[in-house]
Coordinates of C-alpha atoms in Angstrom, one line a residue:
X1189 CA -71.6 -79.8 -140.2
X1190 CA -69.7 -77.6 -137.7
X1191 CA -65.9 -77.5 -138.2
X1192 CA -64.0 -77.5 -134.9
X1193 CA -61.1 -75.1 -135.1
X1194 CA -58.2 -74.4 -132.6
X1195 CA -56.9 -70.9 -133.3
X1196 CA -53.4 -70.7 -131.6
X1197 CA -52.5 -67.6 -129.4
X1198 CA -50.2 -66.3 -132.1
X1199 CA -53.2 -65.8 -134.4
X1200 CA -55.3 -64.0 -131.8
X1201 CA -52.4 -61.7 -131.1
X1202 CA -51.9 -61.0 -134.8
X1203 CA -55.7 -60.2 -135.1
X1204 CA -55.3 -57.7 -132.1
X1205 CA -52.0 -56.1 -133.4
X1206 CA -53.2 -55.5 -137.1
X1207 CA -56.1 -53.3 -137.8
X1208 CA -56.3 -54.8 -141.3
X1209 CA -57.4 -58.1 -139.6
X1210 CA -60.6 -56.7 -138.1
X1211 CA -62.8 -58.3 -140.8
X1212 CA -61.2 -61.6 -140.0
X1213 CA -62.4 -61.3 -136.4
X1214 CA -65.9 -60.3 -137.6
X1215 CA -66.0 -63.5 -139.9
X1216 CA -65.0 -65.7 -136.9
X1217 CA -67.8 -64.1 -134.8
X1218 CA -70.3 -64.6 -137.6
X1219 CA -69.3 -68.2 -138.2
X1220 CA -69.4 -69.1 -134.6
X1221 CA -72.9 -67.4 -134.3
X1222 CA -74.3 -69.6 -137.1
X1223 CA -72.4 -72.7 -135.7
X1224 CA -70.5 -73.1 -138.9
X1225 CA -67.4 -73.3 -136.8
X1226 CA -66.9 -74.0 -133.0
X1227 CA -63.6 -73.0 -131.2
X1228 CA -61.3 -75.5 -129.3
X1229 CA -60.1 -73.3 -126.5
X1230 CA -57.4 -74.7 -124.4
X1231 CA -56.9 -72.8 -121.1
X1232 CA -53.3 -72.3 -122.1
X1233 CA -54.4 -70.1 -125.1
X1234 CA -56.6 -68.0 -122.8
X1235 CA -53.7 -67.6 -120.3
X1236 CA -51.1 -66.7 -123.0
X1237 CA -53.5 -64.1 -124.6
X1238 CA -54.3 -62.5 -121.3
X1239 CA -50.6 -62.3 -120.5
X1240 CA -49.7 -60.6 -123.9
X1241 CA -52.8 -58.6 -124.9
X1242 CA -51.8 -55.3 -123.2
X1243 CA -48.4 -55.3 -124.9
X1244 CA -49.7 -56.1 -128.3
X1245 CA -52.6 -53.6 -127.9
X1246 CA -50.0 -50.8 -127.6
X1247 CA -48.4 -51.9 -130.8
X1248 CA -51.7 -51.7 -132.6
X1249 CA -52.3 -48.1 -131.5
X1250 CA -48.7 -47.1 -132.5
X1251 CA -49.4 -48.7 -136.0
X1252 CA -52.5 -46.7 -136.4
X1253 CA -51.1 -43.5 -135.4
X1254 CA -48.1 -44.0 -137.7
X1255 CA -50.3 -44.9 -140.7
X1256 CA -52.0 -41.4 -140.3
X1257 CA -48.7 -39.7 -140.0
X1258 CA -47.3 -41.3 -143.1
X1259 CA -50.5 -40.5 -145.0
X1260 CA -50.3 -36.8 -144.0
X1261 CA -46.6 -36.8 -145.1
X1262 CA -47.5 -38.2 -148.5
X1263 CA -50.1 -35.5 -149.0
X1264 CA -47.4 -32.9 -149.4
X1265 CA -46.6 -34.3 -152.8
X1266 CA -50.1 -33.2 -154.1
X1267 CA -49.5 -30.3 -156.6
X1268 CA -53.0 -28.7 -156.2
X1269 CA -53.0 -26.5 -153.1
X1270 CA -56.8 -26.8 -152.9
X1271 CA -56.8 -30.6 -153.1
X1272 CA -54.0 -30.8 -150.7
X1273 CA -55.8 -28.7 -148.1
X1274 CA -59.1 -30.7 -148.6
X1275 CA -57.1 -34.0 -148.0
X1276 CA -55.3 -32.7 -145.0
X1277 CA -58.6 -31.6 -143.4
X1278 CA -59.9 -35.1 -143.8
X1279 CA -56.7 -36.7 -142.4
X1280 CA -56.8 -34.2 -139.5
X1281 CA -60.3 -35.2 -138.8
X1282 CA -59.3 -38.9 -138.7
X1283 CA -56.4 -38.0 -136.5
X1284 CA -58.5 -36.1 -134.0
X1285 CA -61.0 -39.0 -133.9
X1286 CA -58.1 -41.3 -133.1
X1287 CA -57.1 -39.1 -130.2
X1288 CA -60.6 -38.8 -128.8
X1289 CA -61.8 -42.3 -129.3
X1290 CA -61.3 -45.0 -126.8
X1291 CA -58.4 -47.3 -127.8
X1292 CA -59.7 -49.6 -130.6
X1293 CA -57.4 -52.3 -129.2
X1294 CA -59.6 -52.5 -126.1
X1295 CA -62.6 -53.2 -128.2
X1296 CA -60.8 -55.9 -130.2
X1297 CA -59.7 -57.5 -126.8
X1298 CA -63.2 -57.4 -125.5
X1299 CA -64.6 -59.2 -128.7
X1300 CA -61.9 -61.8 -128.6
X1301 CA -62.5 -62.4 -124.9
X1302 CA -66.2 -62.9 -125.6
X1303 CA -65.4 -65.6 -128.2
X1304 CA -63.1 -67.3 -125.6
X1305 CA -65.7 -67.1 -123.0
X1306 CA -68.5 -68.6 -125.3
X1307 CA -66.1 -71.5 -126.2
X1308 CA -65.8 -74.2 -123.6
X1309 CA -62.4 -73.8 -122.1
X1310 CA -60.5 -77.1 -122.3
X1311 CA -58.5 -77.6 -119.1
X1312 CA -55.1 -79.3 -119.5
X1313 CA -55.7 -82.9 -118.3
X1314 CA -53.0 -85.0 -116.6
X1315 CA -52.8 -87.0 -119.9
X1316 CA -52.3 -83.8 -121.9
X1317 CA -49.5 -82.7 -119.5
X1318 CA -47.8 -86.1 -119.6
X1319 CA -47.8 -86.3 -123.4
X1320 CA -46.6 -82.7 -123.6
X1321 CA -43.7 -83.5 -121.2
X1322 CA -42.9 -86.6 -123.3
X1323 CA -42.6 -84.4 -126.4
X1324 CA -40.2 -82.2 -124.5
X1325 CA -38.1 -84.9 -123.2
X1326 CA -37.9 -86.6 -126.7
X1327 CA -37.2 -83.3 -128.3
X1328 CA -39.9 -83.6 -131.0
X1329 CA -41.9 -80.7 -132.4
X1330 CA -43.0 -78.3 -131.1
X1331 CA -40.2 -78.9 -128.5
X1332 CA -37.5 -79.7 -131.0
X1333 CA -35.6 -76.5 -130.4
X1334 CA -33.4 -75.2 -127.5
X1335 CA -36.2 -73.1 -126.0
X1336 CA -38.8 -74.4 -123.6
X1337 CA -41.9 -75.0 -125.8
X1338 CA -43.9 -77.3 -123.5
X1339 CA -46.7 -74.7 -123.5
X1340 CA -47.0 -75.1 -127.3
X1341 CA -47.0 -78.9 -126.7
X1342 CA -49.9 -78.6 -124.3
X1343 CA -51.9 -76.6 -126.9
X1344 CA -51.2 -79.3 -129.4
X1345 CA -52.0 -82.2 -127.2
X1346 CA -55.3 -80.4 -126.1
X1347 CA -56.2 -80.3 -129.8
X1348 CA -55.5 -83.9 -130.2
X1349 CA -57.5 -85.0 -127.1
X1350 CA -60.4 -83.0 -128.3
X1351 CA -60.2 -84.7 -131.7
X1352 CA -60.0 -88.2 -130.1
X1353 CA -62.9 -87.4 -127.8
X1354 CA -65.1 -86.7 -130.8
X1355 CA -66.7 -90.0 -131.9
X1356 CA -67.9 -88.7 -135.3
X1357 CA -65.5 -90.1 -137.9
X1358 CA -66.8 -87.4 -140.4
X1359 CA -65.9 -84.5 -138.1
X1360 CA -63.6 -81.9 -139.4
X1361 CA -60.8 -80.4 -137.3
X1362 CA -58.4 -77.5 -138.1
X1363 CA -55.2 -76.3 -136.2
X1364 CA -54.3 -72.9 -137.2
X1365 CA -51.1 -71.1 -136.1
X1366 CA -48.6 -68.4 -137.2
X1367 CA -46.1 -69.9 -134.9
X1368 CA -44.1 -71.5 -137.8
X1369 CA -40.9 -71.6 -135.9
X1370 CA -42.3 -74.4 -133.5
X1371 CA -45.1 -76.1 -135.6
X1372 CA -44.0 -75.7 -139.2
X1373 CA -41.4 -77.5 -141.4
X1374 CA -37.9 -76.0 -140.5
X1375 CA -37.0 -75.8 -144.2
X1376 CA -39.1 -75.4 -147.3
X1377 CA -42.8 -74.6 -147.3
X1378 CA -43.6 -73.0 -143.8
X1379 CA -47.3 -73.7 -144.6
X1380 CA -46.7 -77.4 -143.9
X1381 CA -46.4 -79.0 -140.4
X1382 CA -43.0 -80.0 -139.0
X1383 CA -42.2 -83.6 -140.1
X1384 CA -42.6 -84.7 -136.5
X1385 CA -46.3 -83.5 -136.8
X1386 CA -47.1 -84.7 -140.3
X1387 CA -48.8 -88.0 -139.2
X1388 CA -51.2 -85.9 -137.0
X1389 CA -52.5 -84.1 -140.1
X1390 CA -52.4 -86.9 -142.5
X1391 CA -56.0 -88.0 -142.0
X1392 CA -58.7 -85.9 -143.8
X1393 CA -60.4 -85.0 -140.6
X1394 CA -57.5 -83.0 -139.4
X1395 CA -55.9 -80.1 -141.1
X1396 CA -52.9 -77.9 -140.4
X1397 CA -53.0 -74.2 -141.6
X1398 CA -50.9 -71.1 -141.0
X1399 CA -53.6 -68.7 -142.6
X1400 CA -56.7 -68.0 -140.8
X1401 CA -58.0 -66.3 -143.9
X1402 CA -57.7 -69.6 -145.9
X1403 CA -59.5 -71.4 -143.2
X1404 CA -62.4 -68.9 -143.2
X1405 CA -62.6 -69.0 -147.0
X1406 CA -62.9 -72.8 -146.9
X1407 CA -65.8 -72.6 -144.4
X1408 CA -67.6 -69.7 -146.1
X1409 CA -66.1 -68.3 -149.3
X1410 CA -68.0 -65.1 -149.1
X1411 CA -67.0 -64.2 -145.5
X1412 CA -64.1 -62.0 -146.5
X1413 CA -65.5 -60.4 -149.6
X1414 CA -65.2 -56.9 -148.2
X1415 CA -61.6 -57.5 -147.2
X1416 CA -60.4 -58.6 -150.7
X1417 CA -59.7 -56.6 -153.7
X1418 CA -59.0 -58.5 -156.8
X1419 CA -58.3 -61.5 -154.6
X1420 CA -55.3 -59.8 -153.1
X1421 CA -54.8 -58.4 -149.7
X1422 CA -53.8 -54.7 -149.4
X1423 CA -50.1 -54.7 -148.3
X1424 CA -49.3 -51.8 -146.1
X1425 CA -45.6 -50.7 -146.2
X1426 CA -43.6 -51.9 -143.2
X1427 CA -43.0 -49.3 -140.4
X1428 CA -39.5 -48.1 -139.9
X1429 CA -39.3 -49.9 -136.5
X1430 CA -40.1 -53.1 -138.2
X1431 CA -37.3 -52.6 -140.8
X1432 CA -34.8 -51.6 -138.2
X1433 CA -35.7 -54.7 -136.0
X1434 CA -35.3 -57.1 -138.9
X1435 CA -32.1 -55.5 -140.0
X1436 CA -30.7 -55.9 -136.4
X1437 CA -31.6 -59.6 -136.3
X1438 CA -30.1 -60.3 -139.7
X1439 CA -26.9 -58.5 -138.8
X1440 CA -26.6 -60.5 -135.6
X1441 CA -27.1 -63.8 -137.5
X1442 CA -24.6 -62.9 -140.0
X1443 CA -22.1 -61.8 -137.4
X1444 CA -22.6 -65.0 -135.5
X1445 CA -22.0 -67.1 -138.4
X1446 CA -18.8 -65.4 -139.2
X1447 CA -17.8 -65.6 -135.5
X1448 CA -18.0 -69.4 -135.7
X1449 CA -15.7 -69.4 -138.8
X1450 CA -13.3 -67.4 -136.6
X1451 CA -13.6 -69.9 -133.8
X1452 CA -12.7 -72.6 -136.2
X1453 CA -9.6 -70.6 -137.4
X1454 CA -8.6 -70.0 -133.8
X1455 CA -9.1 -73.7 -133.0
X1456 CA -7.0 -75.0 -135.8
X1457 CA -4.2 -72.4 -135.2
X1458 CA -5.0 -70.6 -138.5
X1459 CA -5.5 -67.5 -136.5
X1460 CA -2.9 -67.2 -133.6
X1461 CA -3.9 -65.4 -130.2
X1462 CA -1.2 -63.1 -129.0
X1463 CA -1.0 -60.5 -126.2
X1464 CA -0.3 -57.6 -128.6
X1465 CA 0.1 -57.1 -132.3
X1466 CA 3.3 -55.5 -133.8
X1467 CA 1.9 -53.7 -136.8
X1468 CA 5.2 -54.2 -138.6
X1469 CA 4.9 -57.9 -138.3
X1470 CA 3.5 -59.7 -141.3
X1471 CA 1.0 -61.2 -141.9
X1472 CA -1.0 -59.4 -139.2
X1473 CA -4.3 -60.8 -140.6
X1474 CA -3.5 -64.1 -139.0
X1475 CA -3.1 -62.6 -135.5
X1476 CA -5.6 -61.6 -132.9
X1477 CA -5.1 -60.3 -129.4
X1478 CA -6.4 -62.2 -126.5
X1479 CA -8.4 -59.2 -125.4
X1480 CA -10.2 -58.9 -128.8
X1481 CA -10.8 -62.7 -128.7
X1482 CA -12.4 -62.5 -125.1
X1483 CA -14.6 -59.5 -126.3
X1484 CA -15.8 -61.6 -129.2
X1485 CA -16.7 -64.5 -127.0
X1486 CA -18.7 -62.2 -124.8
X1487 CA -20.4 -60.7 -127.8
X1488 CA -21.4 -64.2 -129.1
X1489 CA -22.8 -65.1 -125.6
X1490 CA -24.9 -61.9 -125.7
X1491 CA -26.1 -62.6 -129.2
X1492 CA -27.1 -66.1 -128.1
X1493 CA -29.1 -64.7 -125.1
X1494 CA -30.8 -62.0 -127.3
X1495 CA -31.6 -63.9 -130.5
X1496 CA -31.8 -67.6 -129.2
X1497 CA -29.7 -70.3 -130.5
X1498 CA -32.5 -71.8 -132.5
X1499 CA -32.3 -68.6 -134.6
X1500 CA -28.5 -68.7 -135.2
X1501 CA -28.1 -71.5 -137.6
X1502 CA -26.3 -73.6 -138.7
X1503 CA -27.5 -72.8 -142.3
X1504 CA -26.8 -74.5 -145.7
X1505 CA -25.4 -72.5 -148.6
X1506 CA -28.8 -71.5 -149.9
X1507 CA -30.0 -70.3 -146.5
X1508 CA -26.7 -68.4 -145.9
X1509 CA -27.1 -66.7 -149.2
X1510 CA -30.7 -65.7 -148.4
X1511 CA -29.6 -64.2 -145.2
X1512 CA -27.0 -62.0 -146.8
X1513 CA -29.4 -61.0 -149.6
X1514 CA -32.0 -59.9 -147.1
X1515 CA -29.6 -57.9 -145.0
X1516 CA -28.2 -56.3 -148.1
X1517 CA -31.7 -55.4 -149.3
X1518 CA -32.9 -54.0 -146.0
X1519 CA -29.8 -51.9 -145.7
X1520 CA -30.4 -50.5 -149.2
X1521 CA -33.9 -49.5 -148.3
X1522 CA -32.4 -47.9 -145.1
X1523 CA -30.0 -45.8 -147.1
X1524 CA -26.9 -47.8 -147.4
X1525 CA -25.3 -48.8 -150.7
X1526 CA -25.9 -52.3 -152.2
X1527 CA -23.9 -55.2 -150.7
X1528 CA -23.3 -53.5 -147.5
X1529 CA -22.7 -56.5 -145.3
X1530 CA -20.4 -55.2 -142.6
X1531 CA -21.3 -56.4 -139.1

């Protein structure tokens, strides 16, 4: 029996970005070829992939080059000069081939677009658009956040329409996405659908997944054998740019939460706004100049625009502790002392 799978745009872009997922693309191609799976391909996914593919392709190339560079740096730790020279020659050959070979990202794009072309593209019907708009108006997942997620709702409704159109009660459907912000539970296990979506995946014929590798294994357990070592995936260290990006986001989140506490104190009069602060006056900690307060409000607005209100809380005590712990750990990795939480 052919299993019908909707692979969300986020998954296709992950496959394009990360060279380690090349075997996953091969497995999808093989399973489609033998009709073990068939792809549900809403036109919205084709549009989104086409719009983002060049940007993500550049990130893939950067990652490959950076990996070779890190490996070259690591070779300097080899004590034996002969072994070090031999290894450096091999790395130089790989580096040279990378420079001369056509961008591997272009090849991956071509393979993905072939798969998209082979699958019947599902146009967004009026019914799909109306149901997606209704989700947006009612603020239910995937439209439960402040951003406009109607495109995600169209993808979801296209999946549901394809499932409803299939008269076989034994047919199996899978919705796979890595867009956990819009589709997964807001708290707890991100591998489970948002509570608004749980009824859609309660029946045995419809499954929700955030791991394309798990989906492939369930279809054909041997498909990814060459990709697995000891049933674990090889975890490559994060690039410095990824660490800095994550540190910046956490720093903004922690600052914004503290800013809202300051707003509470200003509103209650606990912190008093003044034109200027006399440093001889006590306690000066309960005073703030109006210029400083205006600058803080401007910074808060920039943070909201940059990060998005949906990523700025509010958080419970556990989530707040996790944010601070992540920020402290990242800063330690980047060279700060432990517990450095200044924002």
